[in-house]
Tab-separated table of C-alpha atoms in Angstrom:
chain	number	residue	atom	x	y	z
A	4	UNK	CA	62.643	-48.735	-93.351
A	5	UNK	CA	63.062	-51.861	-91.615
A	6	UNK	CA	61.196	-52.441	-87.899
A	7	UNK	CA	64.877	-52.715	-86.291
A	8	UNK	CA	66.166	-49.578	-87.991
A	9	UNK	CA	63.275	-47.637	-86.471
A	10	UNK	CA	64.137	-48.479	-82.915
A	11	UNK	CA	67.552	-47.891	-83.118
A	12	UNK	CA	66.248	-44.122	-84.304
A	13	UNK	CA	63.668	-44.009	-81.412
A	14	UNK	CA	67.028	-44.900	-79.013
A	15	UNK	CA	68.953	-42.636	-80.313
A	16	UNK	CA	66.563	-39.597	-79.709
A	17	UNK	CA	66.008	-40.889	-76.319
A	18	UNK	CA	69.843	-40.599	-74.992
A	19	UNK	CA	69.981	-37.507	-76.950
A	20	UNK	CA	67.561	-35.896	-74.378
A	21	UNK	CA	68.837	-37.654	-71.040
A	22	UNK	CA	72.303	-35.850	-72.165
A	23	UNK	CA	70.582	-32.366	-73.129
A	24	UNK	CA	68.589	-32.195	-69.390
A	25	UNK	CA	71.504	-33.164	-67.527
A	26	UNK	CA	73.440	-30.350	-68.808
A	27	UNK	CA	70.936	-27.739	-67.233
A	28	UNK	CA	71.561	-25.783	-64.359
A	29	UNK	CA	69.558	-27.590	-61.244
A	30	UNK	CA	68.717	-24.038	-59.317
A	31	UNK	CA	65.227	-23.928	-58.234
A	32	UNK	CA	63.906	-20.747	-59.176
A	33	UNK	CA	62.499	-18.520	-56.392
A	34	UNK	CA	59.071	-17.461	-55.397
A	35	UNK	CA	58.698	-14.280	-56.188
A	36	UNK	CA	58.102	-12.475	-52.360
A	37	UNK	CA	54.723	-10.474	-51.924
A	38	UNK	CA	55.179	-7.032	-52.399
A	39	UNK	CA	55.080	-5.324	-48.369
A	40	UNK	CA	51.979	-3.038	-47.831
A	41	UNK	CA	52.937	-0.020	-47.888
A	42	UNK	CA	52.655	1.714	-43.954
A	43	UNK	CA	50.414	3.852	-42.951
A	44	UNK	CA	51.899	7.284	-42.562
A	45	UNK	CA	51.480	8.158	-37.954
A	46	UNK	CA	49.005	11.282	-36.989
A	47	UNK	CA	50.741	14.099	-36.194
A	48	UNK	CA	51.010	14.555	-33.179
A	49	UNK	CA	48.563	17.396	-31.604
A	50	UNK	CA	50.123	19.492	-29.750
A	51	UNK	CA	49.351	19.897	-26.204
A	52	UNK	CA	46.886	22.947	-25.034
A	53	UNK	CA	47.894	25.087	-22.557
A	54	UNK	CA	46.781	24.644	-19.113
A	55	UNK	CA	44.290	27.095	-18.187
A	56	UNK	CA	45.373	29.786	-16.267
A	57	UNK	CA	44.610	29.547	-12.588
A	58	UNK	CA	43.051	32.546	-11.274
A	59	UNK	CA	42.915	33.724	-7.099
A	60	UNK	CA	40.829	35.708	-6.050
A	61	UNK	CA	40.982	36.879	-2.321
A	62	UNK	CA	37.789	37.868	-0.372
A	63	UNK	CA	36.637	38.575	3.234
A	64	UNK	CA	33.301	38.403	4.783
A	65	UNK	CA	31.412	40.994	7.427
A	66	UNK	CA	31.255	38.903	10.288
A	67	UNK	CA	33.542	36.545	12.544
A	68	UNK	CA	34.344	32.759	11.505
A	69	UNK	CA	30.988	30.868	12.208
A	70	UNK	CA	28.364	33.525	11.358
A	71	UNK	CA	26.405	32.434	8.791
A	72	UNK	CA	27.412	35.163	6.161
A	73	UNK	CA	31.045	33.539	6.675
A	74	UNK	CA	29.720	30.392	6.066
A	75	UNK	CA	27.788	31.161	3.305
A	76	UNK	CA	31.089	32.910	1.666
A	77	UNK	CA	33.200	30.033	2.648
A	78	UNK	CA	30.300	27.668	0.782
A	79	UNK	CA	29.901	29.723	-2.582
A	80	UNK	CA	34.092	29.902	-2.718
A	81	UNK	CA	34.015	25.803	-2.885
A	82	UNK	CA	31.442	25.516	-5.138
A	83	UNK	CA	33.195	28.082	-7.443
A	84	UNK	CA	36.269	26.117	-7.191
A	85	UNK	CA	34.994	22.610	-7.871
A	86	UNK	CA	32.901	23.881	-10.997
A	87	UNK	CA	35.599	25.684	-12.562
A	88	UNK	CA	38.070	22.472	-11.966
A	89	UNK	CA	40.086	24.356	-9.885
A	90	UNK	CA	40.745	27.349	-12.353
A	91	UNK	CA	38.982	30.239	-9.892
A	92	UNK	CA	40.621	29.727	-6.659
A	93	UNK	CA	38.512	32.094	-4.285
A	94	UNK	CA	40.036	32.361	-0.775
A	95	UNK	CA	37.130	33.484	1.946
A	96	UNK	CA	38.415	34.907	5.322
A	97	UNK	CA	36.397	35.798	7.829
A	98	UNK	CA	35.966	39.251	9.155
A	99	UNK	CA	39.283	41.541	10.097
A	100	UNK	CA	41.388	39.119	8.266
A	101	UNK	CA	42.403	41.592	5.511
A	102	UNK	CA	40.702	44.715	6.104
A	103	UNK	CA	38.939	46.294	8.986
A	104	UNK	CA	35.126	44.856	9.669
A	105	UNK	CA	32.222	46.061	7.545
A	106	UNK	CA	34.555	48.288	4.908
A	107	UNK	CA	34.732	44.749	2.768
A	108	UNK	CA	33.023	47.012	0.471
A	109	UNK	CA	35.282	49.813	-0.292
A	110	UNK	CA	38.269	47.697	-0.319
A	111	UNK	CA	36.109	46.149	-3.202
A	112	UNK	CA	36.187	49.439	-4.520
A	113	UNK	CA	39.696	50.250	-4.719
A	114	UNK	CA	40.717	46.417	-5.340
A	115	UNK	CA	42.452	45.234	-1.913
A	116	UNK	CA	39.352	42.205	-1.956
A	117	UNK	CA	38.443	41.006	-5.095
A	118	UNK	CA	34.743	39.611	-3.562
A	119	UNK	CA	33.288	39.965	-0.447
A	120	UNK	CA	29.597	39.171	1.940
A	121	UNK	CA	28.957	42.749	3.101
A	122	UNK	CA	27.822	45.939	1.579
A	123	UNK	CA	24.449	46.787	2.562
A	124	UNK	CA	23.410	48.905	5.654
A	125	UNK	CA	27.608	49.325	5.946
A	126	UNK	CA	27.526	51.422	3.205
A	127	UNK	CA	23.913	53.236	3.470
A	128	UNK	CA	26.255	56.354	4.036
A	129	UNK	CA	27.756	56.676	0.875
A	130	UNK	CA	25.211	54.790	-1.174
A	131	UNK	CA	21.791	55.233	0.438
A	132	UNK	CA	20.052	52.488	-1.345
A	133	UNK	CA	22.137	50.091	0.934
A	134	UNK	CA	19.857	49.398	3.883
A	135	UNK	CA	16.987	49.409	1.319
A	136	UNK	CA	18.900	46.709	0.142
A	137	UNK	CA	20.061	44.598	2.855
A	138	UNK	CA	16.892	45.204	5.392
A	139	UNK	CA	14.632	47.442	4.053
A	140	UNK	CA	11.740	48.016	7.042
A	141	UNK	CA	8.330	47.533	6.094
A	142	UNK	CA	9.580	45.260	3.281
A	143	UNK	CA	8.579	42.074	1.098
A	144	UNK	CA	9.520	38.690	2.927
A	145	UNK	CA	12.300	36.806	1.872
A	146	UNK	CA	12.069	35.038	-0.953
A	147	UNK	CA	9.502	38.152	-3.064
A	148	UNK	CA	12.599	40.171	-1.850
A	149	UNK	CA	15.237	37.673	-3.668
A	150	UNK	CA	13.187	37.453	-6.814
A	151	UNK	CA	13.659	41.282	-7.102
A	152	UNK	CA	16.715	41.957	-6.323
A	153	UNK	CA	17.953	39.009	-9.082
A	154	UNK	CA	15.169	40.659	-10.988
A	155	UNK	CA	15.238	43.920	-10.886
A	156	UNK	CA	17.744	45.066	-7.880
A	157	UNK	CA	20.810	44.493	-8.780
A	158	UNK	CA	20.724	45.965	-12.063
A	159	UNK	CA	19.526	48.958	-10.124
A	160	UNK	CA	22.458	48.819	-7.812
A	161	UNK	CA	25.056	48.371	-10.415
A	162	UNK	CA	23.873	51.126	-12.608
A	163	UNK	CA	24.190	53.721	-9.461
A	164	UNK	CA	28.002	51.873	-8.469
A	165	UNK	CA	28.609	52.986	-12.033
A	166	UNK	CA	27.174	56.508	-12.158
A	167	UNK	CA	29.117	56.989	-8.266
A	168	UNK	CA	32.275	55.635	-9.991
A	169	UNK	CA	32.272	52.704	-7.977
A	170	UNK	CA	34.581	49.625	-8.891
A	171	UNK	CA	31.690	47.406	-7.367
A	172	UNK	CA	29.124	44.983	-9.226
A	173	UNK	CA	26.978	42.792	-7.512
A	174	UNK	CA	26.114	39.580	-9.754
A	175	UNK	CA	22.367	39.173	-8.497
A	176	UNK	CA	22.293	36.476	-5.471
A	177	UNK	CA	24.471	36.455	-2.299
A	178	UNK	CA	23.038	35.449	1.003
A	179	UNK	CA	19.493	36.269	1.924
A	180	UNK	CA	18.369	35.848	5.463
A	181	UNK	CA	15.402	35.532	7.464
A	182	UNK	CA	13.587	38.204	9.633
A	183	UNK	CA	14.791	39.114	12.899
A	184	UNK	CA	12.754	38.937	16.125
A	185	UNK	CA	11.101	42.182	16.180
A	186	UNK	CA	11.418	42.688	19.716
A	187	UNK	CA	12.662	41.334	22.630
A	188	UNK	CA	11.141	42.304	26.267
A	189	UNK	CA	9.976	42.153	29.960
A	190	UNK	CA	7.420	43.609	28.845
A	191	UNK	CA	3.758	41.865	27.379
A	192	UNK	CA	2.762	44.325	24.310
A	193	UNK	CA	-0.608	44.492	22.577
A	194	UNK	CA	-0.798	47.730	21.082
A	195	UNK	CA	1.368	50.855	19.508
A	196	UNK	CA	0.811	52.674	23.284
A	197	UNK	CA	2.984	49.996	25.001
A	198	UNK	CA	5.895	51.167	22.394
A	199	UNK	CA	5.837	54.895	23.756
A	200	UNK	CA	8.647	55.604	26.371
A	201	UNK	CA	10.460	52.582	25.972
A	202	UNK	CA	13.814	52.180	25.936
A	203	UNK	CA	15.013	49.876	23.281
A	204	UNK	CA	18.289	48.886	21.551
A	205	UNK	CA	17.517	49.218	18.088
A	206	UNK	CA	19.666	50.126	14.844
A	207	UNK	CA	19.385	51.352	11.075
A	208	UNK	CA	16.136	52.482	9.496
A	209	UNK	CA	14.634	50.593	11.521
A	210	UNK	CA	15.645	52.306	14.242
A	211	UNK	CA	14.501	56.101	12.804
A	212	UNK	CA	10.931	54.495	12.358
A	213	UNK	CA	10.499	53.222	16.058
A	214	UNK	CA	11.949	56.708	17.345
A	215	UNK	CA	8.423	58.375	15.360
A	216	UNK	CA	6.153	55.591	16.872
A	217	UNK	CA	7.822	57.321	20.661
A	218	UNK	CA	10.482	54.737	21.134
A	219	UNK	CA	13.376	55.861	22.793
A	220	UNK	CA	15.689	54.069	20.867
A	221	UNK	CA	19.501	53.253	21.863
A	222	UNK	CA	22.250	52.159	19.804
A	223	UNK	CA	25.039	49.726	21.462
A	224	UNK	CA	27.294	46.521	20.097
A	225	UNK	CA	25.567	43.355	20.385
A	226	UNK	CA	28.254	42.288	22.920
A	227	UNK	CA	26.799	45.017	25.475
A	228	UNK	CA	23.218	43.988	25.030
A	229	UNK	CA	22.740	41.595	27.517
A	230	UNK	CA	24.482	43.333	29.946
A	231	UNK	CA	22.164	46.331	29.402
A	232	UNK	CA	19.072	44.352	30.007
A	233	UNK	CA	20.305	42.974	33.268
A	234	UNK	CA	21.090	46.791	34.667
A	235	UNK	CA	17.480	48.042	33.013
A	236	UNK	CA	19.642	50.966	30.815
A	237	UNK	CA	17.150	49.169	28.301
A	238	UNK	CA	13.935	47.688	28.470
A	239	UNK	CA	14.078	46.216	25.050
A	240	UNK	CA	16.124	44.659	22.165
A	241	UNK	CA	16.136	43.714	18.826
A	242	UNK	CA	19.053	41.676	17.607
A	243	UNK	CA	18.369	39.374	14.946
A	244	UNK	CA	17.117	35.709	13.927
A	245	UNK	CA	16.121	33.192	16.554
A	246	UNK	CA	18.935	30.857	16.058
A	247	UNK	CA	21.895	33.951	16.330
A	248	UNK	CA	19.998	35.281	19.400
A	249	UNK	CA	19.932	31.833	20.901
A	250	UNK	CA	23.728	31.159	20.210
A	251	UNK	CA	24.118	34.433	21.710
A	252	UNK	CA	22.340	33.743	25.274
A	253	UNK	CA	19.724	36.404	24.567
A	254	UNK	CA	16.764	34.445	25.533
A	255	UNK	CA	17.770	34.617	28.930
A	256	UNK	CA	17.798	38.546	28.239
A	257	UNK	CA	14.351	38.866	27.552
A	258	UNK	CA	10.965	37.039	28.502
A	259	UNK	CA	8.779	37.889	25.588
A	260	UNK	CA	9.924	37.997	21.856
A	261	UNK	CA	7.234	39.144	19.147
A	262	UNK	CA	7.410	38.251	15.876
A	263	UNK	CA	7.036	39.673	12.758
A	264	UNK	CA	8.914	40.376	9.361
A	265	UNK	CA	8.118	44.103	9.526
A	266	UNK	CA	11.109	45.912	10.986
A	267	UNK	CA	13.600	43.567	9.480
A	268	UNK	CA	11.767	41.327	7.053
A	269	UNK	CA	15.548	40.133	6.065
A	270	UNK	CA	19.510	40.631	6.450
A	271	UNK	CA	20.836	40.589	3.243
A	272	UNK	CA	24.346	40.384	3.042
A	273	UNK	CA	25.232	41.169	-0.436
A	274	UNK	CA	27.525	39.168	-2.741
A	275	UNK	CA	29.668	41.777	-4.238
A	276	UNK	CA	33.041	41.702	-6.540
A	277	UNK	CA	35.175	43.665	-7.851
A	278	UNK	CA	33.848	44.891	-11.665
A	279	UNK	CA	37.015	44.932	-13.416
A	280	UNK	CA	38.237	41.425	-12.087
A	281	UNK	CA	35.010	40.555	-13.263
A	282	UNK	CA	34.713	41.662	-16.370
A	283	UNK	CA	38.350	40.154	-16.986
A	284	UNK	CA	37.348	36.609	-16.416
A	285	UNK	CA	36.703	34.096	-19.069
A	286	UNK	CA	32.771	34.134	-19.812
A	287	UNK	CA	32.279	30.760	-18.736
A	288	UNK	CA	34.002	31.533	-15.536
A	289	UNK	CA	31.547	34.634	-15.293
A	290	UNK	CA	28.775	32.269	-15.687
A	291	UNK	CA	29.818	29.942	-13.123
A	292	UNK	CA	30.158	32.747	-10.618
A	293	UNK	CA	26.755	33.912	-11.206
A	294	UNK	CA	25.015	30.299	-10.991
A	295	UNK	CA	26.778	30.010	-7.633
A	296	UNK	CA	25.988	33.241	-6.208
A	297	UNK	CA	22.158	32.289	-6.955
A	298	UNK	CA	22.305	28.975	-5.608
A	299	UNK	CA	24.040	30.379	-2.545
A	300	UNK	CA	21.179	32.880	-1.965
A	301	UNK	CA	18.820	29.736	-1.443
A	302	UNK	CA	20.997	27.641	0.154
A	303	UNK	CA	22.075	30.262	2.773
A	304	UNK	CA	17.995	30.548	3.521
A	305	UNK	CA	17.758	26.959	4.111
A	306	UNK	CA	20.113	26.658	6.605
A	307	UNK	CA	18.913	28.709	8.751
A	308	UNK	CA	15.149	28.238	8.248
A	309	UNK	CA	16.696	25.334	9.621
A	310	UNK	CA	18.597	26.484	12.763
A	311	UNK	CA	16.262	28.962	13.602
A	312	UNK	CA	12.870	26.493	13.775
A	313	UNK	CA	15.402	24.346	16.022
A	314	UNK	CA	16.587	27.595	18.107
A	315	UNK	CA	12.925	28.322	18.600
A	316	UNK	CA	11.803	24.750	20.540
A	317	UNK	CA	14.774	25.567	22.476
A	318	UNK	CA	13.900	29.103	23.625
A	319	UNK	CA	10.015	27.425	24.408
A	320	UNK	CA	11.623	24.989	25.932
A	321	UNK	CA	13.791	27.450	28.433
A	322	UNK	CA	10.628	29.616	29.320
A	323	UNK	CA	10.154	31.944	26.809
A	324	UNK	CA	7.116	33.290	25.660
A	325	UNK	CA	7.038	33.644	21.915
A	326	UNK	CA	4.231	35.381	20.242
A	327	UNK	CA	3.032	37.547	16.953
A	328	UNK	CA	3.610	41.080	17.320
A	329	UNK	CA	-0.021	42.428	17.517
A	330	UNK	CA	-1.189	43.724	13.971
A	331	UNK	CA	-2.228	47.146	15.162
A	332	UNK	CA	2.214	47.358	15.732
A	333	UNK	CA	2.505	46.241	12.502
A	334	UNK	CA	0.008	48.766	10.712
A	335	UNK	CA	1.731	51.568	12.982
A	336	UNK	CA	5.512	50.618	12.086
A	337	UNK	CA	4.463	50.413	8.212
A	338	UNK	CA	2.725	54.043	8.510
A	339	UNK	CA	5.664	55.099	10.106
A	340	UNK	CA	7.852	53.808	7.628
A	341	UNK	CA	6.173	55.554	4.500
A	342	UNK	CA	6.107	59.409	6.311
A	343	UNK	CA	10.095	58.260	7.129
A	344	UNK	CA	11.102	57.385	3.398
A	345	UNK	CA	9.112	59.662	1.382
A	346	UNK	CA	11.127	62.595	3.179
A	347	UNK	CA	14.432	60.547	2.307
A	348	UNK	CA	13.406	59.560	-1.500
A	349	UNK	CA	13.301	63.421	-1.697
A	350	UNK	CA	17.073	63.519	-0.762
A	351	UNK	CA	18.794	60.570	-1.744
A	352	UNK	CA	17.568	59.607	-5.605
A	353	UNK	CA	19.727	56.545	-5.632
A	354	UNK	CA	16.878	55.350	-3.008
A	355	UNK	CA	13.913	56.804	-5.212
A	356	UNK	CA	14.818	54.772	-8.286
A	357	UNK	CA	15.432	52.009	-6.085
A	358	UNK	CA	12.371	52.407	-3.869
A	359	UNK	CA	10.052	52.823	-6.512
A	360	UNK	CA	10.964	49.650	-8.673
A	361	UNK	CA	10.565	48.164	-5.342
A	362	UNK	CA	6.822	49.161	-4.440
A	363	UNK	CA	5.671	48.397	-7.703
A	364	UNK	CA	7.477	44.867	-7.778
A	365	UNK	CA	5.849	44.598	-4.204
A	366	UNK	CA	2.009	45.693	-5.026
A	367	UNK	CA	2.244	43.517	-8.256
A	368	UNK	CA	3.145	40.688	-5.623
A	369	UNK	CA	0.251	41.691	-3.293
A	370	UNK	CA	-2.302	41.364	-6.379
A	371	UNK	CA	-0.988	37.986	-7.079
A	372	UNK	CA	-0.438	36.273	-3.557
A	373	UNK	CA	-0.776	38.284	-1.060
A	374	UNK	CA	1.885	39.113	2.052
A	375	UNK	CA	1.223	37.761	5.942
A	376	UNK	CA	1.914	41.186	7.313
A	377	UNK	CA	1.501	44.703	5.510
A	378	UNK	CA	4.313	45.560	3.580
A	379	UNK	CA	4.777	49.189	2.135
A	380	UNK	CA	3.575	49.255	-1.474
A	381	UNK	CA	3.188	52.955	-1.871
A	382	UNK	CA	4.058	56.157	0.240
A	383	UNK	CA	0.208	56.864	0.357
């Protein structure tokens, strides 16, 4: 084949395959997309819980507004609140507000109050273990006394509520005071002898014990008291703590207050509620309400360790003479007060079992500390 035929071939094929991609279709072919991710499936929603059932509780204390036990109530009704986020709503009115003064207790009973700062020497008729209780004469100082009764005492307490068929259950604290004055006079005292023929305003237990030592003892309302002293229908008084005296005007009653924790070594006003609405709360609103009723007990003897040391300077300060009851009174009142409840153990056994957990609580104490004044251990 000649050089010039080849070329005309090469040509040829050339044009052949101009023509052949011309008559091809000029789409561009896609991309192919990305295949979507697939989504991920929402969390059920969880469904809302319930808001916790709020729970009211109504409650009255012993005393007028602005005694400490109303205080104290008022206090440990907050602090229940504001732990439980608002689900126990306790509502504390003062005395009279809902039932008649010092019965708090057996509207506790029969469910009118659901909680209440009372009890005690109000119901030492019914359940003779209650002055023991509240200010037990011849008794362990304050804070020996509220280790027992969170202890021992309350469980003591409950146990007899229950075998009475009482509807009452204290939870262990409430509010624990501090001893009273033991007497208020004219009079300068330094011995049992200077007790014998006079005429004194005195209450309770207490009161039984001074009648033995030859006391010629008269009760009357603390509103007439002053009055009394004034118009000599008594020589004497006991009242209570420094600081309520002092609110009270009673240091310009008397001349000469002696102190000591013997007659009254405190004024317990107990922290009771009503056992079925108890036993129907939640437990950790049970717990709560305990925690705060023991908190409350040592808070409430704070404050007025507090007002009282301040009511004191003041009562120096207007003239009073202030002095430690003479030991040989003490020793007397304590005698007295073993002949007194060894008759009543032997009537009331609520008392017994209470009494004798007590004494042995309170000589154990003695053996390990010590007490400032004597305090009955035994009925020997």
């Amino acid at each position: 084949m000649s050089k010039r035929l080849l070329m005309v071939l090469v040509a040829v094929v050339l044009v052949a395959g101009v023509v052949a991609t011309g008559c091809t279709p000029t789409t561009t072919p896609t991309t192919p997309t990305t295949p979507t991710t697939p989504t991920t499936p929402t969390t059920p929603t969880t469904p809302s819980q319930p808001a916790a059932q709020v729970i009211n509780w109504v409650g009255q204390s012993a005393l007028p507004a602005g005694n400490p036990p109303t205080e104290g109530l008022e206090r440990i009704s907050a602090a229940i609140g504001s732990a439980s986020n608002g689900q126990l709503v306790m509502k504390a009115n003062p005395a009279g507000a809902v039932v008649p003064a010092t019965e708090e207790w057996k509207n506790i009973n029969s469910g009118v109050l659901d909680f209440c700062a009372g009890g005690g020497s109000y119901m030492a008729a019914d359940l003779r273990f209650g002055t023991a209780f509240s200010q037990l004469p011849a008794g362990m100082p304050p804070l020996p006394n509220l280790i027992f009764h969170m202890q021992e005492g309350a469980a003591i307490m409950n146990k007899w509520y229950d075998q009475k068929g009482y509807k009452i259950y204290d939870v262990g604290g409430g509010f624990h005071g501090l001893p009273e004055i033991w007497i208020s006079t004219n009079k300068p005292l330094s011995g049992p002898n200077d007790l014998k023929g006079l005429k004194m305003r005195a209450s309770g237990d207490g009161g039984k014990i001074l009648e033995g030592m030859g006391v010629g003892t008269v009760f009357m309302p603390l509103g007439e008291v002053f009055e009394a002293m004034q118009r000599g229908v008594i020589d004497a008084f006991e009242v209570s703590c420094p600081a309520f005296n002092y609110s009270m005007g009673m240091h310009e009653a008397a001349k000469y207050n002696y102190m000591s924790p013997s007659r009254a070594p405190t004024e317990v006003y107990g922290f009771l509620v009503n056992k079925d609405k108890f036993n129907a709360l939640p437990a950790h609103l049970q717990t709560i309400v305990v925690e705060c009723a023991k908190s409350e007990a040592i808070k409430y003897n704070q404050v007025l360790h507090s007002r009282n040391a301040e009511a004191l300077a003041k009562m120096t300060e207007y003239g009073n003479i202030n002095l430690a009851l003479p030991s040989s009174i003490d020793e007397a009142f304590v005698a007295g007060a073993k002949v007194f409840y060894k008759a009543e153990v032997e009537k009331f056994p609520e008392l017994k079992d209470f009494l004798t957990a007590y004494m042995i609580f309170a000589k154990n104490w003695q053996e390990l500390y010590g007490f400032p004044y004597a305090v009955m251990t035994s009925f020997d």
